[in-house]
Amino acid sequence: MSSQIPVFIINPIAGSKKVNAKKLIESFLAARNLEGIVETTHQKDHGKTLTKKYLDLGHRHFVAVGGDGTVNEVASQLINTEAFFSIIPLGSGNGLARTLNIPLEPEKALEKVFHGKKSVMDIGLINEFPFFCTAGVGFDAHCAKKFALGSHRRGLFNYVKVILESYFNYEINQSSFCNQPKQYFSITFANANQFGNNAYIAPDAILDDNQLDCTIIGKHPKWYGIYMGYLLMSGKIRSSSFVDYYRGTEFSLDHKENILMHIDGEYVAPFADKITAKTMPHALKLII
């Protein structure tokens, strides 16, 4: 028997603002006489395990409480199922939540869990790994790895610090993009329109249009980096002469060696020299 009682899956280390999400959710439920199951993750990929457990038990509404990494863990188990997905955004960037216009205030987001509208969205696949916001190669993947393996605390300020530490020494990459030679600083495949924190890497991306957007930042002078940052934050990245922008259902990328990727901001160790990114239309049900 299926149950619409929401299962809240909390990442307790998400974001830089420490919120006692478990206490907040339990207080919200008690004050309104609502039902919910509240679980906390204890290690990487634990969100996947918990989601699968409750999905197998018949639950059909899941809530990721955290950032885009938590979103990926929970939502990846719900693809093409009858279950619905919601978000309480407590991450550093909250790219998918921002794209979906989910309130960043936890109490308001909780209201949407119980009273939001049903919808659907596409998902992206990069070498068959699902992503919901963005995935890609190049500088962004390099920074994701450095951030994850370093001693940096979470939060926008510390991620910007990693970017500045890495930018001036980062070298341009060579590849074949859709069978054409390409030099690039970064290649981003986007399901959502931003990385997070309103950094619009793919300003024209729409979550339910059966398309992926692809932004390629090419070789550019180092002095141009500050202006590139402005274009990113203002949603005008397409106006740069150093940027190529594509839309389509599938893209391919060939390298001479295995390459580092990021998936929704989490790095994936090099394991393949050929990358395929594609869309899976309307594969995730939402209550937002």
mmCIF file of C-alpha atoms in Angstrom:
data_model
loop_
_atom_site.group_PDB
_atom_site.id
_atom_site.type_symbol
_atom_site.label_atom_id
_atom_site.label_comp_id
_atom_site.label_asym_id
_atom_site.label_seq_id
_atom_site.Cartn_x
_atom_site.Cartn_y
_atom_site.Cartn_z
ATOM 1 C CA MET A 1 0.000 0.000 0.000
ATOM 2 C CA SER A 2 1.367 3.420 -0.945
ATOM 3 C CA SER A 3 1.622 6.291 1.522
ATOM 4 C CA GLN A 4 1.688 10.020 0.850
ATOM 5 C CA ILE A 5 3.138 10.754 4.300
ATOM 6 C CA PRO A 6 6.310 12.723 3.420
ATOM 7 C CA VAL A 7 9.702 11.275 4.272
ATOM 8 C CA PHE A 8 12.157 14.057 5.162
ATOM 9 C CA ILE A 9 15.802 13.158 4.508
ATOM 10 C CA ILE A 10 18.136 15.637 6.190
ATOM 11 C CA ASN A 11 21.801 16.267 5.460
ATOM 12 C CA PRO A 12 22.953 17.701 8.815
ATOM 13 C CA ILE A 13 26.142 19.255 7.407
ATOM 14 C CA ALA A 14 24.583 21.013 4.418
ATOM 15 C CA GLY A 15 25.289 24.719 3.969
ATOM 16 C CA SER A 16 27.096 27.197 6.178
ATOM 17 C CA LYS A 17 24.127 28.302 8.281
ATOM 18 C CA LYS A 18 23.668 25.638 10.894
ATOM 19 C CA VAL A 19 19.965 24.963 11.295
ATOM 20 C CA ASN A 20 18.584 22.205 13.491
ATOM 21 C CA ALA A 21 16.449 20.916 10.658
ATOM 22 C CA LYS A 22 15.189 17.870 12.537
ATOM 23 C CA LYS A 23 13.867 19.969 15.419
ATOM 24 C CA LEU A 24 12.428 22.566 13.032
ATOM 25 C CA ILE A 25 10.530 19.954 10.994
ATOM 26 C CA GLU A 26 9.260 18.047 14.013
ATOM 27 C CA SER A 27 8.012 21.286 15.615
ATOM 28 C CA PHE A 28 6.304 22.295 12.353
ATOM 29 C CA LEU A 29 4.543 18.917 12.116
ATOM 30 C CA ALA A 30 3.460 18.906 15.771
ATOM 31 C CA ALA A 31 2.088 22.460 15.665
ATOM 32 C CA ARG A 32 -0.128 21.611 12.687
ATOM 33 C CA ASN A 33 -0.993 18.026 13.639
ATOM 34 C CA LEU A 34 0.674 16.725 10.457
ATOM 35 C CA GLU A 35 2.398 13.405 9.840
ATOM 36 C CA GLY A 36 5.917 12.942 8.543
ATOM 37 C CA ILE A 37 8.931 10.667 8.857
ATOM 38 C CA VAL A 38 12.214 12.425 9.639
ATOM 39 C CA GLU A 39 15.559 10.767 8.889
ATOM 40 C CA THR A 40 19.132 12.105 9.069
ATOM 41 C CA THR A 41 21.995 10.996 6.837
ATOM 42 C CA HIS A 42 25.299 9.958 8.382
ATOM 43 C CA GLN A 43 27.607 9.599 5.387
ATOM 44 C CA LYS A 44 27.838 10.137 1.638
ATOM 45 C CA ASP A 45 25.147 8.258 -0.330
ATOM 46 C CA HIS A 46 23.165 7.485 2.830
ATOM 47 C CA GLY A 47 20.365 9.584 1.338
ATOM 48 C CA LYS A 48 20.116 7.100 -1.539
ATOM 49 C CA THR A 49 19.861 4.180 0.873
ATOM 50 C CA LEU A 50 17.163 5.827 2.979
ATOM 51 C CA THR A 51 15.131 6.852 -0.060
ATOM 52 C CA LYS A 52 15.231 3.372 -1.538
ATOM 53 C CA LYS A 53 14.257 1.851 1.827
ATOM 54 C CA TYR A 54 11.121 3.973 2.185
ATOM 55 C CA LEU A 55 10.274 3.720 -1.500
ATOM 56 C CA ASP A 56 10.298 -0.073 -1.172
ATOM 57 C CA LEU A 57 8.042 0.274 1.904
ATOM 58 C CA GLY A 58 5.466 2.081 -0.237
ATOM 59 C CA HIS A 59 6.111 5.745 0.529
ATOM 60 C CA ARG A 60 5.430 8.122 -2.344
ATOM 61 C CA HIS A 61 6.565 11.572 -1.181
ATOM 62 C CA PHE A 62 10.179 12.419 -0.367
ATOM 63 C CA VAL A 63 11.730 15.682 0.780
ATOM 64 C CA ALA A 64 15.438 16.463 0.409
ATOM 65 C CA VAL A 65 16.539 18.729 3.259
ATOM 66 C CA GLY A 66 19.913 20.155 2.266
ATOM 67 C CA GLY A 67 21.702 21.360 -0.845
ATOM 68 C CA ASP A 68 22.029 20.158 -4.424
ATOM 69 C CA GLY A 69 24.121 17.151 -3.388
ATOM 70 C CA THR A 70 21.324 15.987 -1.080
ATOM 71 C CA VAL A 71 18.805 16.708 -3.836
ATOM 72 C CA ASN A 72 20.768 14.424 -6.160
ATOM 73 C CA GLU A 73 20.973 11.574 -3.643
ATOM 74 C CA VAL A 74 17.235 11.556 -2.949
ATOM 75 C CA ALA A 75 15.860 12.412 -6.388
ATOM 76 C CA SER A 76 18.122 9.929 -8.192
ATOM 77 C CA GLN A 77 16.134 7.106 -6.576
ATOM 78 C CA LEU A 78 12.779 8.533 -7.706
ATOM 79 C CA ILE A 79 13.373 8.752 -11.454
ATOM 80 C CA ASN A 80 10.421 7.413 -13.451
ATOM 81 C CA THR A 81 8.594 6.259 -10.305
ATOM 82 C CA GLU A 82 5.192 7.242 -8.933
ATOM 83 C CA ALA A 83 6.819 9.114 -6.028
ATOM 84 C CA PHE A 84 6.824 12.898 -5.649
ATOM 85 C CA PHE A 85 9.801 15.028 -4.688
ATOM 86 C CA SER A 86 10.101 18.257 -2.670
ATOM 87 C CA ILE A 87 12.986 20.357 -1.334
ATOM 88 C CA ILE A 88 13.743 22.230 1.872
ATOM 89 C CA PRO A 89 16.780 24.229 0.650
ATOM 90 C CA LEU A 90 19.512 24.384 3.277
ATOM 91 C CA GLY A 91 22.598 24.171 1.052
ATOM 92 C CA SER A 92 25.240 26.695 0.107
ATOM 93 C CA GLY A 93 23.943 27.267 -3.427
ATOM 94 C CA ASN A 94 20.477 25.671 -3.722
ATOM 95 C CA GLY A 95 20.563 25.799 -7.510
ATOM 96 C CA LEU A 96 17.556 23.576 -8.193
ATOM 97 C CA ALA A 97 15.442 25.102 -5.427
ATOM 98 C CA ARG A 98 16.144 28.597 -6.743
ATOM 99 C CA THR A 99 15.270 27.554 -10.294
ATOM 100 C CA LEU A 100 11.997 26.098 -9.012
ATOM 101 C CA ASN A 101 11.280 29.270 -6.990
ATOM 102 C CA ILE A 102 11.102 27.313 -3.747
ATOM 103 C CA PRO A 103 11.329 29.681 -0.760
ATOM 104 C CA LEU A 104 14.709 29.710 0.956
ATOM 105 C CA GLU A 105 13.041 30.204 4.352
ATOM 106 C CA PRO A 106 12.574 26.676 5.809
ATOM 107 C CA GLU A 107 9.102 27.323 7.239
ATOM 108 C CA LYS A 108 7.787 28.632 3.911
ATOM 109 C CA ALA A 109 9.363 25.722 2.046
ATOM 110 C CA LEU A 110 7.694 23.337 4.515
ATOM 111 C CA GLU A 111 4.324 24.866 3.683
ATOM 112 C CA LYS A 112 4.984 24.015 0.019
ATOM 113 C CA VAL A 113 5.661 20.385 0.936
ATOM 114 C CA PHE A 114 2.076 20.031 2.160
ATOM 115 C CA HIS A 115 0.272 22.613 0.022
ATOM 116 C CA GLY A 116 2.395 22.941 -3.113
ATOM 117 C CA LYS A 117 1.365 22.176 -6.671
ATOM 118 C CA LYS A 118 2.170 18.959 -8.481
ATOM 119 C CA SER A 119 4.460 19.245 -11.478
ATOM 120 C CA VAL A 120 7.122 17.363 -13.462
ATOM 121 C CA MET A 121 10.655 18.142 -14.626
ATOM 122 C CA ASP A 122 13.286 16.723 -16.926
ATOM 123 C CA ILE A 123 16.519 15.295 -15.619
ATOM 124 C CA GLY A 124 19.972 15.152 -17.189
ATOM 125 C CA LEU A 125 22.208 12.122 -17.599
ATOM 126 C CA ILE A 126 25.985 12.364 -17.934
ATOM 127 C CA ASN A 127 27.452 8.957 -18.745
ATOM 128 C CA GLU A 128 24.202 7.594 -17.269
ATOM 129 C CA PHE A 129 24.740 9.390 -13.923
ATOM 130 C CA PRO A 130 21.634 11.516 -13.201
ATOM 131 C CA PHE A 131 21.889 15.228 -12.550
ATOM 132 C CA PHE A 132 19.129 17.676 -11.781
ATOM 133 C CA CYS A 133 20.883 21.047 -11.829
ATOM 134 C CA THR A 134 24.211 21.047 -13.713
ATOM 135 C CA ALA A 135 27.070 18.725 -14.624
ATOM 136 C CA GLY A 136 30.250 19.340 -16.518
ATOM 137 C CA VAL A 137 33.993 19.285 -16.968
ATOM 138 C CA GLY A 138 36.858 21.713 -16.753
ATOM 139 C CA PHE A 139 37.357 24.474 -14.199
ATOM 140 C CA ASP A 140 34.112 23.854 -12.299
ATOM 141 C CA ALA A 141 34.951 20.180 -11.781
ATOM 142 C CA HIS A 142 38.472 21.136 -10.706
ATOM 143 C CA CYS A 143 37.084 23.542 -8.075
ATOM 144 C CA ALA A 144 34.508 20.983 -6.881
ATOM 145 C CA LYS A 145 37.297 18.494 -6.221
ATOM 146 C CA LYS A 146 39.546 21.042 -4.523
ATOM 147 C CA PHE A 147 36.662 22.205 -2.343
ATOM 148 C CA ALA A 148 35.693 18.644 -1.356
ATOM 149 C CA LEU A 149 39.219 17.442 -0.568
ATOM 150 C CA GLY A 150 40.446 20.607 1.119
ATOM 151 C CA SER A 151 39.878 21.892 4.602
ATOM 152 C CA HIS A 152 37.366 24.480 3.418
ATOM 153 C CA ARG A 153 34.173 25.002 5.353
ATOM 154 C CA ARG A 154 30.939 25.039 3.378
ATOM 155 C CA GLY A 155 29.401 28.275 2.182
ATOM 156 C CA LEU A 156 29.562 30.724 -0.703
ATOM 157 C CA PHE A 157 32.491 32.723 0.668
ATOM 158 C CA ASN A 158 34.714 29.671 0.955
ATOM 159 C CA TYR A 159 33.780 28.428 -2.513
ATOM 160 C CA VAL A 160 34.654 31.812 -3.996
ATOM 161 C CA LYS A 161 37.983 31.538 -2.177
ATOM 162 C CA VAL A 162 38.670 28.207 -3.908
ATOM 163 C CA ILE A 163 37.808 29.761 -7.276
ATOM 164 C CA LEU A 164 40.209 32.655 -6.759
ATOM 165 C CA GLU A 165 42.974 30.316 -5.572
ATOM 166 C CA SER A 166 42.598 28.165 -8.689
ATOM 167 C CA TYR A 167 41.720 30.566 -11.477
ATOM 168 C CA PHE A 168 45.065 32.080 -12.461
ATOM 169 C CA ASN A 169 46.943 28.778 -12.697
ATOM 170 C CA TYR A 170 44.234 26.778 -14.425
ATOM 171 C CA GLU A 171 45.118 25.598 -17.950
ATOM 172 C CA ILE A 172 42.833 25.357 -20.968
ATOM 173 C CA ASN A 173 41.574 21.897 -21.991
ATOM 174 C CA GLN A 174 41.473 20.284 -25.424
ATOM 175 C CA SER A 175 38.738 17.935 -26.607
ATOM 176 C CA SER A 176 36.372 16.999 -29.390
ATOM 177 C CA PHE A 177 32.919 18.424 -28.750
ATOM 178 C CA CYS A 178 30.211 16.844 -30.912
ATOM 179 C CA ASN A 179 32.983 15.743 -33.288
ATOM 180 C CA GLN A 180 34.488 19.243 -33.567
ATOM 181 C CA PRO A 181 37.860 20.282 -32.038
ATOM 182 C CA LYS A 182 37.336 22.530 -29.044
ATOM 183 C CA GLN A 183 39.474 24.419 -26.542
ATOM 184 C CA TYR A 184 37.649 25.169 -23.336
ATOM 185 C CA PHE A 185 37.953 26.565 -19.851
ATOM 186 C CA SER A 186 34.745 24.820 -18.783
ATOM 187 C CA ILE A 187 31.824 22.955 -20.326
ATOM 188 C CA THR A 188 28.545 22.907 -18.435
ATOM 189 C CA PHE A 189 25.531 20.796 -19.268
ATOM 190 C CA ALA A 190 22.544 22.449 -17.634
ATOM 191 C CA ASN A 191 19.113 21.156 -16.742
ATOM 192 C CA ALA A 192 18.508 24.112 -14.411
ATOM 193 C CA ASN A 193 19.539 27.655 -15.288
ATOM 194 C CA GLN A 194 22.168 28.145 -12.582
ATOM 195 C CA PHE A 195 24.902 26.599 -10.458
ATOM 196 C CA GLY A 196 23.329 28.107 -7.334
ATOM 197 C CA ASN A 197 23.436 31.471 -5.553
ATOM 198 C CA ASN A 198 21.895 32.947 -8.738
ATOM 199 C CA ALA A 199 25.021 32.275 -10.812
ATOM 200 C CA TYR A 200 23.267 31.825 -14.152
ATOM 201 C CA ILE A 201 25.500 29.558 -16.228
ATOM 202 C CA ALA A 202 22.598 28.681 -18.560
ATOM 203 C CA PRO A 203 20.126 31.572 -18.368
ATOM 204 C CA ASP A 204 17.771 30.126 -20.985
ATOM 205 C CA ALA A 205 17.465 26.661 -19.433
ATOM 206 C CA ILE A 206 13.938 25.438 -18.666
ATOM 207 C CA LEU A 207 13.325 22.409 -16.468
ATOM 208 C CA ASP A 208 10.512 20.849 -18.506
ATOM 209 C CA ASP A 209 11.347 21.640 -22.139
ATOM 210 C CA ASN A 210 12.923 18.263 -23.058
ATOM 211 C CA GLN A 211 16.248 20.027 -23.718
ATOM 212 C CA LEU A 212 19.675 20.410 -22.158
ATOM 213 C CA ASP A 213 21.507 23.707 -22.393
ATOM 214 C CA CYS A 214 25.273 23.647 -22.842
ATOM 215 C CA THR A 215 27.543 26.581 -22.013
ATOM 216 C CA ILE A 216 31.170 26.440 -23.127
ATOM 217 C CA ILE A 217 33.510 29.047 -21.713
ATOM 218 C CA GLY A 218 36.492 29.148 -24.039
ATOM 219 C CA LYS A 219 40.022 30.448 -23.764
ATOM 220 C CA HIS A 220 40.024 34.019 -22.485
ATOM 221 C CA PRO A 221 42.461 36.527 -20.953
ATOM 222 C CA LYS A 222 42.898 36.172 -17.207
ATOM 223 C CA TRP A 223 41.981 39.825 -16.701
ATOM 224 C CA TYR A 224 38.562 39.019 -18.192
ATOM 225 C CA GLY A 225 37.697 36.767 -15.245
ATOM 226 C CA ILE A 226 36.101 39.493 -13.106
ATOM 227 C CA TYR A 227 33.870 40.571 -15.970
ATOM 228 C CA MET A 228 32.992 36.927 -16.664
ATOM 229 C CA GLY A 229 31.882 36.694 -13.047
ATOM 230 C CA TYR A 230 29.672 39.747 -13.511
ATOM 231 C CA LEU A 231 28.096 38.199 -16.628
ATOM 232 C CA LEU A 232 27.483 34.979 -14.724
ATOM 233 C CA MET A 233 25.713 36.711 -11.838
ATOM 234 C CA SER A 234 23.691 39.038 -14.070
ATOM 235 C CA GLY A 235 22.400 36.276 -16.352
ATOM 236 C CA LYS A 236 24.259 37.694 -19.361
ATOM 237 C CA ILE A 237 26.888 34.986 -19.881
ATOM 238 C CA ARG A 238 25.688 34.408 -23.461
ATOM 239 C CA SER A 239 26.760 37.915 -24.448
ATOM 240 C CA SER A 240 30.461 37.100 -24.015
ATOM 241 C CA SER A 241 32.502 36.578 -27.175
ATOM 242 C CA PHE A 242 34.369 33.856 -25.261
ATOM 243 C CA VAL A 243 31.213 31.810 -24.672
ATOM 244 C CA ASP A 244 29.412 29.340 -26.954
ATOM 245 C CA TYR A 245 25.866 28.348 -26.065
ATOM 246 C CA TYR A 246 23.942 25.337 -27.356
ATOM 247 C CA ARG A 247 20.609 23.643 -26.766
ATOM 248 C CA GLY A 248 19.830 20.035 -27.626
ATOM 249 C CA THR A 249 18.831 16.596 -26.423
ATOM 250 C CA GLU A 250 22.321 15.035 -26.476
ATOM 251 C CA PHE A 251 25.973 16.129 -26.550
ATOM 252 C CA SER A 252 29.230 14.216 -26.775
ATOM 253 C CA LEU A 253 32.740 15.009 -25.589
ATOM 254 C CA ASP A 254 35.908 13.036 -26.400
ATOM 255 C CA HIS A 255 39.245 13.350 -24.610
ATOM 256 C CA LYS A 256 42.589 11.644 -25.011
ATOM 257 C CA GLU A 257 42.527 10.628 -21.343
ATOM 258 C CA ASN A 258 40.011 10.070 -18.552
ATOM 259 C CA ILE A 259 38.561 13.333 -17.321
ATOM 260 C CA LEU A 260 37.280 14.772 -14.050
ATOM 261 C CA MET A 261 33.567 15.635 -13.930
ATOM 262 C CA HIS A 262 31.240 17.315 -11.491
ATOM 263 C CA ILE A 263 27.622 16.284 -11.010
ATOM 264 C CA ASP A 264 25.399 18.793 -9.206
ATOM 265 C CA GLY A 265 28.522 20.316 -7.670
ATOM 266 C CA GLU A 266 30.052 17.022 -6.447
ATOM 267 C CA TYR A 267 33.199 15.863 -8.223
ATOM 268 C CA VAL A 268 33.511 12.422 -9.840
ATOM 269 C CA ALA A 269 37.003 10.944 -10.184
ATOM 270 C CA PRO A 270 38.241 10.468 -13.766
ATOM 271 C CA PHE A 271 36.989 7.182 -15.178
ATOM 272 C CA ALA A 272 36.103 7.800 -18.841
ATOM 273 C CA ASP A 273 37.571 9.576 -21.847
ATOM 274 C CA LYS A 274 34.224 9.857 -23.629
ATOM 275 C CA ILE A 275 31.327 11.770 -22.114
ATOM 276 C CA THR A 276 27.737 11.753 -23.280
ATOM 277 C CA ALA A 277 25.199 14.148 -21.787
ATOM 278 C CA LYS A 278 21.516 13.814 -22.598
ATOM 279 C CA THR A 279 18.083 14.645 -21.296
ATOM 280 C CA MET A 280 15.376 12.369 -19.912
ATOM 281 C CA PRO A 281 12.073 14.236 -20.327
ATOM 282 C CA HIS A 282 9.557 14.569 -17.484
ATOM 283 C CA ALA A 283 11.276 11.888 -15.404
ATOM 284 C CA LEU A 284 10.745 13.389 -11.936
ATOM 285 C CA LYS A 285 7.428 14.240 -10.282
ATOM 286 C CA LEU A 286 7.372 17.296 -8.005
ATOM 287 C CA ILE A 287 5.346 18.929 -5.276
ATOM 288 C CA ILE A 288 6.625 22.511 -5.100
#
